[in-house]
Structures are given as C-alpha cells and as structure tokens.
Protein backbone atom coordinates (compact mmCIF):
# COMPACT_ATOMS: atom_id res chain seq x y z
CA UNK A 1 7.68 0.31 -35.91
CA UNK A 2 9.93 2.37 -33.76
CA UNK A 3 9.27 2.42 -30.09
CA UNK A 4 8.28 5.44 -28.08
CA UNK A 5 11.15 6.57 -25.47
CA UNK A 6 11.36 8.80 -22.48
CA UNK A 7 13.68 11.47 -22.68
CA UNK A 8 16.71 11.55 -20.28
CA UNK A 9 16.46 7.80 -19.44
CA UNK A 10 18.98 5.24 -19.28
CA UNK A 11 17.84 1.41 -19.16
CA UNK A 12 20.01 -0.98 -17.30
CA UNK A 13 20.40 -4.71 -15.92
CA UNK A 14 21.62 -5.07 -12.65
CA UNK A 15 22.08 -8.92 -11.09
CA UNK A 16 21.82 -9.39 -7.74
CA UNK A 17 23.39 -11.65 -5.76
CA UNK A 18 21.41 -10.87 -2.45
CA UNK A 19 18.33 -12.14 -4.46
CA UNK A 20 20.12 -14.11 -7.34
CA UNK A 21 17.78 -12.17 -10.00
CA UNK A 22 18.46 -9.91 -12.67
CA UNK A 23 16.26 -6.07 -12.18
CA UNK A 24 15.57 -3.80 -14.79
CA UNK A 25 16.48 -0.19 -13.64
CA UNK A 26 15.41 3.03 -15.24
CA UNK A 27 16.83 5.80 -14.68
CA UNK A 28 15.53 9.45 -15.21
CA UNK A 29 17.80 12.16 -14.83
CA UNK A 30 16.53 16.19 -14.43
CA UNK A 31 16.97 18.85 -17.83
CA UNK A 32 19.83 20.60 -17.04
CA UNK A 33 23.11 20.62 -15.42
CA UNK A 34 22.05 19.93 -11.38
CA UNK A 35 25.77 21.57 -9.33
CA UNK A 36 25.28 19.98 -6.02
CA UNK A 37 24.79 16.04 -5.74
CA UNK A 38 20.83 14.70 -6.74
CA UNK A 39 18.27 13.59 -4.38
CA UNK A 40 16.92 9.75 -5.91
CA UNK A 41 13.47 8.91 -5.70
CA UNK A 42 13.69 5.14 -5.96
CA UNK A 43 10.08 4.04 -7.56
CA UNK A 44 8.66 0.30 -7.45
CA UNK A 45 6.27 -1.26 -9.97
CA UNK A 46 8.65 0.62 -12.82
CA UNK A 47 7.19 -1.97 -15.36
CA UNK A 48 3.48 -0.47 -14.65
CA UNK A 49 3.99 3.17 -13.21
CA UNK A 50 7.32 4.49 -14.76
CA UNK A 51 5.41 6.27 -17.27
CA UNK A 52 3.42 8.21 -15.04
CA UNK A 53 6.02 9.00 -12.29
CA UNK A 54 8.36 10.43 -15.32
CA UNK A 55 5.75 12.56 -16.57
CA UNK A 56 4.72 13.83 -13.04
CA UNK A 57 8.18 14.24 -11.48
CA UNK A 58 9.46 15.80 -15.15
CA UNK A 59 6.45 18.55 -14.79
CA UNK A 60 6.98 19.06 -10.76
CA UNK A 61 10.42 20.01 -11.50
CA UNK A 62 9.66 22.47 -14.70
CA UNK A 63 7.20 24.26 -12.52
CA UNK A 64 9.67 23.97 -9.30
CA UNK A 65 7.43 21.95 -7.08
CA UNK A 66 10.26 19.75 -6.19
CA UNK A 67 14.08 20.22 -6.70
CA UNK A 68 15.55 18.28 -9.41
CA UNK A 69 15.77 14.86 -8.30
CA UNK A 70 17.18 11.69 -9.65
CA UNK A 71 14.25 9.09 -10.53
CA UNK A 72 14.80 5.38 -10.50
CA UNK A 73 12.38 2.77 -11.71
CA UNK A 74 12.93 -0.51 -10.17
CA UNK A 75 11.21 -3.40 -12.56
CA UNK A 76 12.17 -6.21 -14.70
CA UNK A 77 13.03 -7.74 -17.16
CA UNK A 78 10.23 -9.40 -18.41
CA UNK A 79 8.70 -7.68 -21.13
CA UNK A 80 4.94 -8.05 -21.96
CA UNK A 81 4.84 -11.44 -19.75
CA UNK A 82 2.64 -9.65 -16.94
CA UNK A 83 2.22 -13.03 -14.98
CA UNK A 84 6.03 -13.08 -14.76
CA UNK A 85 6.00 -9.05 -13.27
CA UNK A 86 3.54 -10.51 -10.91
CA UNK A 87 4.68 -13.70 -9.27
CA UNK A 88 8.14 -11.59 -8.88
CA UNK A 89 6.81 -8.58 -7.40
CA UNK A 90 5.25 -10.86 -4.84
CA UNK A 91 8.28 -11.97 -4.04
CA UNK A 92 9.97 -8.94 -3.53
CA UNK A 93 6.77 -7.00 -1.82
CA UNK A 94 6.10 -9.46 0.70
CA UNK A 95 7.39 -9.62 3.88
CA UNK A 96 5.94 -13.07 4.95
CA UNK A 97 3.88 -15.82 2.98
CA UNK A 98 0.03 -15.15 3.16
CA UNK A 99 -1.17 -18.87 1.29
CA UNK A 100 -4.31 -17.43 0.33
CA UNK A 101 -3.19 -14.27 -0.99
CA UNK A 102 0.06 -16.32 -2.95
CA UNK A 103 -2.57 -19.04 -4.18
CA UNK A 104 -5.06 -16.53 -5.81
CA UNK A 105 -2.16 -14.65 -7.58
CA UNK A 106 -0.82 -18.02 -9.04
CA UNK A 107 -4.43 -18.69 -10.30
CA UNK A 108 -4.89 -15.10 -11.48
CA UNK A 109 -1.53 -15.24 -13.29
CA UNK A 110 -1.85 -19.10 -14.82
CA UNK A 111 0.87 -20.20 -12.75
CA UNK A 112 1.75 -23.02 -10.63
CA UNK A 113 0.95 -22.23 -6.75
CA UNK A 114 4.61 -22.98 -5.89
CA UNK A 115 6.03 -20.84 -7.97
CA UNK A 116 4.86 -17.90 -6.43
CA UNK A 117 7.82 -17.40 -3.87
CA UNK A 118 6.73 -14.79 -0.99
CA UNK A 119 8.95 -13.69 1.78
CA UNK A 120 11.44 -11.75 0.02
CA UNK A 121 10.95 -8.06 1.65
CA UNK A 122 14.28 -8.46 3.71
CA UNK A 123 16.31 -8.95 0.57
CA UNK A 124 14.64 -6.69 -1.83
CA UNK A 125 15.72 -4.13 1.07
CA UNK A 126 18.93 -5.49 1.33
CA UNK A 127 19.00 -5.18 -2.70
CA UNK A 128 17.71 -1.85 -2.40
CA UNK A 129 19.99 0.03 0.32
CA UNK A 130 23.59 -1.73 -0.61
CA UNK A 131 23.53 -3.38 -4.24
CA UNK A 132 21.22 -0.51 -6.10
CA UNK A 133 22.48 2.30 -4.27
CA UNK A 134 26.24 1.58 -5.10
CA UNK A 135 25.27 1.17 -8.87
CA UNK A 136 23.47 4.37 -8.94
CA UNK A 137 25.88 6.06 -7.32
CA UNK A 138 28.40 4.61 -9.90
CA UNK A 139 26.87 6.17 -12.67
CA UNK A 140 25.11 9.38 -10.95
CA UNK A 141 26.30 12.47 -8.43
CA UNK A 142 24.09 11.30 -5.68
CA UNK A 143 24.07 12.58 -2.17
CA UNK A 144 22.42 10.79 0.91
CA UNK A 145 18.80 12.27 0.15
CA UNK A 146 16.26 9.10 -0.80
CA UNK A 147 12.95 9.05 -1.27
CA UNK A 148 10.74 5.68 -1.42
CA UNK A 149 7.36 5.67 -3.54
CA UNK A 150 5.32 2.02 -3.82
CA UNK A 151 1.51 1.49 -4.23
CA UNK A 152 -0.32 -1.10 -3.70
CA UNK A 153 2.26 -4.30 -2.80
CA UNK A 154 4.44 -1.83 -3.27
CA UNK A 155 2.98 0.32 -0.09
CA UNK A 156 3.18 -2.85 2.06
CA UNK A 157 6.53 -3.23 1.29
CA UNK A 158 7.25 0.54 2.25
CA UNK A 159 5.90 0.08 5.27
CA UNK A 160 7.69 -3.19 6.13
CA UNK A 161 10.54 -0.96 5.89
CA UNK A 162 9.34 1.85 7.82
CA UNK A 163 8.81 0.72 10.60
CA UNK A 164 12.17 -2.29 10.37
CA UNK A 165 14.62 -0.16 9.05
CA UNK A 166 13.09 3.65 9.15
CA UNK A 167 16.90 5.26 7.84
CA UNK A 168 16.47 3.50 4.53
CA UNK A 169 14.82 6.33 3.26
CA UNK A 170 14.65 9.75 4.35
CA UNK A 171 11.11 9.92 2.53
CA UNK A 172 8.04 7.63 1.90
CA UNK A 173 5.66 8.41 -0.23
CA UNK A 174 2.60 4.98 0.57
CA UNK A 175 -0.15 4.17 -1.99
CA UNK A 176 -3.03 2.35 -1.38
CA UNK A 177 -0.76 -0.16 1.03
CA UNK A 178 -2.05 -3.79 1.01
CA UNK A 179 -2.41 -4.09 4.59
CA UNK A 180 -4.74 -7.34 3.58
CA UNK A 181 -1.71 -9.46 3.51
CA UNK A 182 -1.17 -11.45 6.39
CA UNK A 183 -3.20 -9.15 8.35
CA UNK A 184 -2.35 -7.73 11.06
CA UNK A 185 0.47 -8.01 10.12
CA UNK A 186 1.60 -4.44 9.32
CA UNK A 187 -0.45 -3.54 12.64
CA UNK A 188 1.61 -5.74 14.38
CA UNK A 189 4.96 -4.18 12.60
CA UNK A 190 3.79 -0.35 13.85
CA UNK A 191 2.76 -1.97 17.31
CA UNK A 192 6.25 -3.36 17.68
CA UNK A 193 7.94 -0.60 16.39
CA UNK A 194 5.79 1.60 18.98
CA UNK A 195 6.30 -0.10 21.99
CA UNK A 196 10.46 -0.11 21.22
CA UNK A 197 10.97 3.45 19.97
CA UNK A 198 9.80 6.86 21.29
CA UNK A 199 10.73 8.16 17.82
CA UNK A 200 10.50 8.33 14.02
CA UNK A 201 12.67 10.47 12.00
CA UNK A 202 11.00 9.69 8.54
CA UNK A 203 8.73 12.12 5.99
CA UNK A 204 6.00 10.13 5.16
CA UNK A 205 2.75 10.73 2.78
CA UNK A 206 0.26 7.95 2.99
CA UNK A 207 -3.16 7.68 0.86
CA UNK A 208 -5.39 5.42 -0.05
CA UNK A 209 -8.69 6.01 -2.62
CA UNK A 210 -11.78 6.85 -1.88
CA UNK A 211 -13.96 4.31 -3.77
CA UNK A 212 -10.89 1.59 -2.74
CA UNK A 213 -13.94 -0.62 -2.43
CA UNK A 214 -15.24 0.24 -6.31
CA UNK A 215 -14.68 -3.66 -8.27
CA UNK A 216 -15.25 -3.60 -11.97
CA UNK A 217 -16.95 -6.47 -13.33
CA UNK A 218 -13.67 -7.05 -15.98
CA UNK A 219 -11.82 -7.88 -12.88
CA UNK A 220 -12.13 -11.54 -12.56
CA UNK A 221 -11.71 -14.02 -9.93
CA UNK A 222 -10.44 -14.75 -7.63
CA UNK A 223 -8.58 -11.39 -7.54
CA UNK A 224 -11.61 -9.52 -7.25
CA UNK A 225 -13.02 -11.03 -3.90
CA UNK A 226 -9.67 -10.56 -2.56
CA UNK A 227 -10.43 -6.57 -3.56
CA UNK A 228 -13.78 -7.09 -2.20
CA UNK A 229 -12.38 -7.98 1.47
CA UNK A 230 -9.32 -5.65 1.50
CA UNK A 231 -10.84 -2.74 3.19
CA UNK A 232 -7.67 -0.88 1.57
CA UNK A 233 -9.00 2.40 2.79
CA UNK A 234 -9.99 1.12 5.90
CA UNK A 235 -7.16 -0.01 6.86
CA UNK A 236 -5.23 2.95 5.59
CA UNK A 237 -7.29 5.23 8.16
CA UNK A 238 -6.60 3.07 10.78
CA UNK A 239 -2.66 3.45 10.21
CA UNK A 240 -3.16 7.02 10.08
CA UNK A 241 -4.70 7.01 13.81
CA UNK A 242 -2.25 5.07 14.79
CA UNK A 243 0.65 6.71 13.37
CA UNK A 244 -1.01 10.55 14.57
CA UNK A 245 -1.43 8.91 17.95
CA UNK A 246 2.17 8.45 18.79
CA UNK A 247 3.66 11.85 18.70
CA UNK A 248 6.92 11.19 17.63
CA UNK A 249 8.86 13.81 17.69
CA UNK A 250 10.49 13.89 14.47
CA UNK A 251 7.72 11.97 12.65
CA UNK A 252 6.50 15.22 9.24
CA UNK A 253 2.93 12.55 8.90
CA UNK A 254 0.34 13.26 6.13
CA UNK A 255 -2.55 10.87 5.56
CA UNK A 256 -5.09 11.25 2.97
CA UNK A 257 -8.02 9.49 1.38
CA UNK A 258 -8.20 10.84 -2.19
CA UNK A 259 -11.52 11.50 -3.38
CA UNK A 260 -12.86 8.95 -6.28
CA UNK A 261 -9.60 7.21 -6.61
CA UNK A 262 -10.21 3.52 -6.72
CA UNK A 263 -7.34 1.17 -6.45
CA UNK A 264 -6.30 1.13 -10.32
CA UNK A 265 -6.86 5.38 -10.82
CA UNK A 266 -4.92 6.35 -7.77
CA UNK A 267 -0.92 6.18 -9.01
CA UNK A 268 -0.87 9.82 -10.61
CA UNK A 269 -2.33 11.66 -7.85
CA UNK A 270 -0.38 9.71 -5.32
CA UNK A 271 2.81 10.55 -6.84
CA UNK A 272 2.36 14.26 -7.77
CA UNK A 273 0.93 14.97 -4.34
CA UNK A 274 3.04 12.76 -2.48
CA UNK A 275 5.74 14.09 -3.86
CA UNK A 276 4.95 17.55 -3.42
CA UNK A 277 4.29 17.05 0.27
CA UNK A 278 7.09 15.08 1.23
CA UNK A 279 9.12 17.84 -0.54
CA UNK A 280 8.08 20.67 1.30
C-alpha cells in the first residue's frame, strides 16, 4: 500500500550533538519560485500537527493571508511508537523537572519513571537557534524572519523562550501553553523577565480553548486528572493580564480564548489564526 505524501516536502535526519539525539525535520517549501529569501515558521509536535499546519499554511498562502513562508516540522524519528514521541517531547518541552507531571506521563506511556528525562528546554533552544537553523539555511534561501508555533508542551516551551531569550524568534504563535508544569513557574519566568526589562520586541498570538476544562471519558488516568487540575485557560487569561499590563513598548500582544476548542480540537484554529495575526 503506497503511503500518502505532502506535496513540496522534504524529510530529513538531523543529529544533534547539543542534545546527542537524532530529529526528524520536515520541511515544506511555498508553490512557486519565492525571489527574495523565505521567512521559516519552525513548528513543534511535527509528528502530531504537521498535517494540519501544511494544509493551513499551504491555503493561507494561495489566498495571500500570509507571504510565502518556509515551514519546518520539528519531530522524530519514531514512527507509530507514540510513548517514544512522548517521553522525548518532555524532554525537549520542559524547562525544569515537575515529578508529578514526569511520573504520570511514564505511567500514561508504559514506561519506566526514569526514563522520562525533563529539563531539556535550554538545549532544545540551543538545538533550535544554532544546529537547525544552519541546516535549514544549508538547504533553503532563508533570511532572518522566524516564526515559533507550539501547543500544548509545546506553548510552555515557547514561552520559556520568550521571556529567556525573546530574539529567538521574531514571532510566537502559543497554544493552549501548559502553564501546569511546575507552576508558577512560567509566572515566575514573566515576573523575572518584568522586573529586568522595560521592553519586549516580540509578535506574539496566545490562545487557549474555551471548554480547556471539557475531559472525555476515553481519556484515561492518570492523564486526565492532570487535565482536570490544569486550569489551561485559566492560566492563559492570567498571562494575558499580565503581559497587557506591562506596556512594553514594542510588545504587537494578542490573546484569545477560542470558543468550544477543548485542548485536543484547538491546533487548526490556533495555527490559521495565529498565523494570520502575527502576519499582519
């Protein structure tokens, strides 16, 4: 049986030595032949969302809601072997070891607690901004222009970077962030960040669903009490406040909580209208 593709990808394997791993990178490029260098949107979670973010960014640049960009999915190599996508997304996502949080996952996924590593948000950006970058722009006409989009783990991770290392991106588009994970912690990150800097020069669109709080009885435990006490949307609103409050200057700040989105639905709508906002 022959495989379904995407059209205008490229697959690759990239080791890196920053993390000693091996990623799985996707790469979409726009129809056409682009004459100036490509924005990249760099994409997390490639082995559960790259679907949907081709589709979406392929249709916003037909109809000209964004300029052609260059899309990179950032995943692995680990084919159907979901408990293996998540003990090493957990690695990568997390800026600091939450027990609970690591335990749970290692249950959820029928692993061994120690095998979940956590901590690795430092190097994944380290991976991100030297090793990836250099390989993309290798192989593609890139300029300067990058865009961040991660939901979930993925949205903690973006904002680990935001407010640590803000010039990584120039964009961040911030799904349904996990602020749940060593909490405060991401408080604590903006709070810091705050009380150092009188500015933020980053685009960012943040959102979280509306029924966030909306557990299906198929999800099982213990993953779905940690759902149950995540208050994703609350604690999305709260980083909103926060974030509005400060009046950086050169802070372009759009929160939303989308309407009937629950925590599983919300990765199409995030991506089409974050990246339509952070575009214009």
């Amino acid at each position: 049986m022959q495989k379904a593709t995407i059209e205008n990808t490229q697959v690759f394997e990239l080791k890196s030595d920053i993390i000693g791993d091996i990623f799985q990178i996707t790469i979409m490029e726009p129809s056409g032949d682009p004459q100036e260098p490509l924005p990249v949107v760099y994409i997390t979670d490639a082995n559960s969302m790259l679907g949907t973010a081709c589709e979406a960014v392929n249709n916003m640049m037909l109809g000209g809601e964004i300029p052609p960009v260059l899309l990179v999915g950032i995943g692995y190599p680990v084919g159907d072997k979901f408990n293996d996508f998540l003990r090493l997304r957990t690695r990568d996502f997390s800026p600091t070891l939450d027990k609970a949080q690591a335990t749970s996952t290692a249950r959820f996924a029928g692993l061994e607690p120690a095998s979940v590593e956590c901590g690795g948000a430092l190097k994944f950006t380290q991976f991100l901004t030297t090793e990836l970058r250099a390989f993309v722009a290798s192989k593609y006409s890139i300029g300067g222009d990058a865009t961040f989009v991660g939901n979930s783990m993925g949205g903690l991770f973006g904002t680990y970077v935001l407010f640590n290392k803000p010039s990584a991106f120039q964009r961040y588009v911030l799904g349904s962030p996990w602020y749940y994970w060593d909490f405060p912690l991401s408080f604590d990150y903006e709070s810091s960040y705050a009380d150092n800097n009188d500015d933020l020069e980053a685009i960012v669109y943040m959102a979280a669903g509306e029924d966030e709080h909306v557990i299906y009885p198929s999800l099982p435990e213990p993953i779905a009490g940690h759902f149950k006490n995540a208050k994703t949307s609350t604690y999305a609103r709260e980083m909103f406040e926060r974030l509005q409050s400060r009046g950086y200057p050169n802070l372009r700040f759009t929160g939303k909580i989308l309407d009937g989105e629950t925590h599983f639905t919300i990765v199409g709508g995030l991506i089409s209208k974050g990246l339509r906002t952070v575009f214009n």
